[in-house]
Backbone as ProteinMPNN parsed JSONL, in Angstrom:
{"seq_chain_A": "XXXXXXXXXXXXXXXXXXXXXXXXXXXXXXXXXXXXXXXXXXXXXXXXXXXXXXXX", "coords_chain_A": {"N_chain_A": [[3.978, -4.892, -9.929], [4.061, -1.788, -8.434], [6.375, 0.077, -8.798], [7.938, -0.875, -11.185], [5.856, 0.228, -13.428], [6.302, 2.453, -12.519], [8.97, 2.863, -14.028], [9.258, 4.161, -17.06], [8.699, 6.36, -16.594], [10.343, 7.801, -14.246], [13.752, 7.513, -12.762], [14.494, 5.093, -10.996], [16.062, 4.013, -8.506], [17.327, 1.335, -5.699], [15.57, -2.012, -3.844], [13.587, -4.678, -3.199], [12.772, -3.672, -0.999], [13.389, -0.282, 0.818], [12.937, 1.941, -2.228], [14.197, 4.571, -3.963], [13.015, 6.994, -5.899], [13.118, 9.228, -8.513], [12.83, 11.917, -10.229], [12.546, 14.545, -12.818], [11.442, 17.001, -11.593], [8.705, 18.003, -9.768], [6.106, 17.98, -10.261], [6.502, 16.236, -12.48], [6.938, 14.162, -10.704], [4.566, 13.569, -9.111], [2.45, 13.46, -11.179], [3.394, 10.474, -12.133], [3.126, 9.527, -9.818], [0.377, 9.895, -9.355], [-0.816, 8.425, -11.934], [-0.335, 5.651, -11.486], [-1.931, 2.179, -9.964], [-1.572, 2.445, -6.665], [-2.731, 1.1, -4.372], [-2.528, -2.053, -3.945], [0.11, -1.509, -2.542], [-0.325, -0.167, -0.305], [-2.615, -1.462, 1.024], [-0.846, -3.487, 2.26], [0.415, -1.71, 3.806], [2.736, -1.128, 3.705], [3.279, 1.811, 1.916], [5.114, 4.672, 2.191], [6.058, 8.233, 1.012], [8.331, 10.275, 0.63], [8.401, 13.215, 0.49], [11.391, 15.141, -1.347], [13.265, 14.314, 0.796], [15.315, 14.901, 3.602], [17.713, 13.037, 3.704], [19.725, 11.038, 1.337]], "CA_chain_A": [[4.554, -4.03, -8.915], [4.387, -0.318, -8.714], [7.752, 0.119, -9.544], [7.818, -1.415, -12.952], [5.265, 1.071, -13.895], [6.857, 4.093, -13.207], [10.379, 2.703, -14.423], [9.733, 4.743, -18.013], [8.725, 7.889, -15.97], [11.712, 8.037, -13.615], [14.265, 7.349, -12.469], [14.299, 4.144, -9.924], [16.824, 2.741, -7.681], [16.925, 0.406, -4.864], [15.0, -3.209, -4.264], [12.344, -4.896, -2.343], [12.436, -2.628, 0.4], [12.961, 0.971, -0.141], [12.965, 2.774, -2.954], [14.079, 5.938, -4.219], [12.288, 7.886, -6.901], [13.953, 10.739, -8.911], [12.08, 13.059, -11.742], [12.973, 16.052, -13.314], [10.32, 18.028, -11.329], [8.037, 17.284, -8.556], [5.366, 17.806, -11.491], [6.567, 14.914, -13.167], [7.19, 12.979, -9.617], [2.93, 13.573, -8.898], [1.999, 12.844, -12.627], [3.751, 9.442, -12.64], [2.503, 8.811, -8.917], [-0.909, 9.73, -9.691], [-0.988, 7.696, -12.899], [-0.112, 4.143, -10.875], [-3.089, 2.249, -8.475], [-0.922, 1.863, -5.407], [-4.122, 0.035, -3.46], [-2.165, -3.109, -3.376], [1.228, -1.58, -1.84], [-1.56, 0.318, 0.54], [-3.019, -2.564, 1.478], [0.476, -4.118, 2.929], [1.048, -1.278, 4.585], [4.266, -0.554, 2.794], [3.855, 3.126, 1.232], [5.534, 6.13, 2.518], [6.504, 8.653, 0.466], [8.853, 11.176, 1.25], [8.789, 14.144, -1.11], [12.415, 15.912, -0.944], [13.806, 13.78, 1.763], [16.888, 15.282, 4.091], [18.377, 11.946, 3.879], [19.443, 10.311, 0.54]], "C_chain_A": [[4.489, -2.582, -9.391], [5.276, 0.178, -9.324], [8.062, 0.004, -10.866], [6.999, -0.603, -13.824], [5.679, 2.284, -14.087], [8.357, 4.295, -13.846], [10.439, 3.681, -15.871], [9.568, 6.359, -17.627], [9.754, 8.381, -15.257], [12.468, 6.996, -12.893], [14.402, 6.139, -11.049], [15.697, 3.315, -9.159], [16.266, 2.363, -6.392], [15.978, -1.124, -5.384], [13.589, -3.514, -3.763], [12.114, -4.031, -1.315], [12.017, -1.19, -0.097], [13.641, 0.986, -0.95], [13.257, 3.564, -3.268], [13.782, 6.202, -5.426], [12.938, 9.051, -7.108], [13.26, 11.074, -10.224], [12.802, 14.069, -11.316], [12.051, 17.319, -12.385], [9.095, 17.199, -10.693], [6.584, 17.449, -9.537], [5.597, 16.657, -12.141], [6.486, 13.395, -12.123], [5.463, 12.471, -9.564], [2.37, 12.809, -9.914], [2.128, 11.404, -12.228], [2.954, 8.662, -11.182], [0.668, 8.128, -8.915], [-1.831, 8.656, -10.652], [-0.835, 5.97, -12.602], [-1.372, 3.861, -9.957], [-1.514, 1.922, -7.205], [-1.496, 1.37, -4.176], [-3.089, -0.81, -3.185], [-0.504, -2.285, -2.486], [0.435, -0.28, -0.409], [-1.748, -0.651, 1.707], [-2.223, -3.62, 2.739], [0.505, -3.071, 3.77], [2.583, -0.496, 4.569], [4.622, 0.633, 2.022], [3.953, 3.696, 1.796], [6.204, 6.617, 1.523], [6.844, 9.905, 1.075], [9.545, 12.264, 0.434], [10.284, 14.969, -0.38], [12.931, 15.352, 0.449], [15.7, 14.358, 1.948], [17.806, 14.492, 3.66], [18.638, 11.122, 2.802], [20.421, 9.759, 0.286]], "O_chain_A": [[4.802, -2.227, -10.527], [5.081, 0.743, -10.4], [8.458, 0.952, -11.544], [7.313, -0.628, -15.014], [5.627, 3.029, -15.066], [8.879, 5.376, -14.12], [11.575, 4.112, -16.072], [10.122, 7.314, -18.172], [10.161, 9.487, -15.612], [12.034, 5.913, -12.501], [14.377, 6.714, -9.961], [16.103, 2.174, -9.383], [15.194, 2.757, -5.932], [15.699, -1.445, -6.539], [12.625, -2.758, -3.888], [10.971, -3.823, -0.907], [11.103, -0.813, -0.83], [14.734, 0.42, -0.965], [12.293, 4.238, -2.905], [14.405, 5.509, -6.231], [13.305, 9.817, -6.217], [13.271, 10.3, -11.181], [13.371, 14.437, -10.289], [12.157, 18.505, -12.697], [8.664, 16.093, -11.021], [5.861, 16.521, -9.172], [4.573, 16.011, -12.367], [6.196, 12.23, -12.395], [5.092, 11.338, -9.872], [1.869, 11.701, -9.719], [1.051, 10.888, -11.93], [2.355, 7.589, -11.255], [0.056, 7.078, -8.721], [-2.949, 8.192, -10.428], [-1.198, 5.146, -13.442], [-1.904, 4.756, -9.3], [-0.66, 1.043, -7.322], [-0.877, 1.24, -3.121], [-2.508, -0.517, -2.14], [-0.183, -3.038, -1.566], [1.241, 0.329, 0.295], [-1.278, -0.676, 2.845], [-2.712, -4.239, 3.684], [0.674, -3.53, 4.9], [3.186, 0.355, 5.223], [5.731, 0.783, 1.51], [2.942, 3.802, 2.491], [6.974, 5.856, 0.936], [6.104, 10.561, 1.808], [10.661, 12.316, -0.082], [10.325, 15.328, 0.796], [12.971, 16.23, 1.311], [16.693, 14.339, 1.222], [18.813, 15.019, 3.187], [17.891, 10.147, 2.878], [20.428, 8.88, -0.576]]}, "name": "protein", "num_of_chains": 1, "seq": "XXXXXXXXXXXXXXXXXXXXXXXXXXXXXXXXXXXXXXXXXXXXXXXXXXXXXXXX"}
C-alpha cells in the first residue's frame, strides 16, 4: 500500500478510505509523493489529492 511507504516521511492518519497526509513543508509533501508508484491506487480510481485542504 502507498501508505506504508510514506509512513517514515510523514505524518499519516486515517484508514482504508481517506487519508490525511501532513509534512513539514509542501517540499517534503511532493518529495515523499513523488518517491511512491501510485499506478495501483490510480488504477482503482481512488487518488485525490488535496494539497492544503479548507476542510480538515
Amino acid at each position: 500500500m502507498a501508505c506504508d511507504s510514506l509512513r517514515d516521511r510523514l505524518e499519516i492518519t486515517g484508514g482504508q478510505g481517506d487519508v490525511l497526509l501532513r509534512a513539514p513543508s509542501s517540499t517534503v509533501l511532493c518529495d515523499a509523493l513523488a518517491a511512491v508508484d501510485l499506478g495501483p491506487a490510480r488504477a482503482k480510481g481512488r487518488l485525490r489529492i488535496d494539497v492544503d485542504p479548507l476542510r480538515v
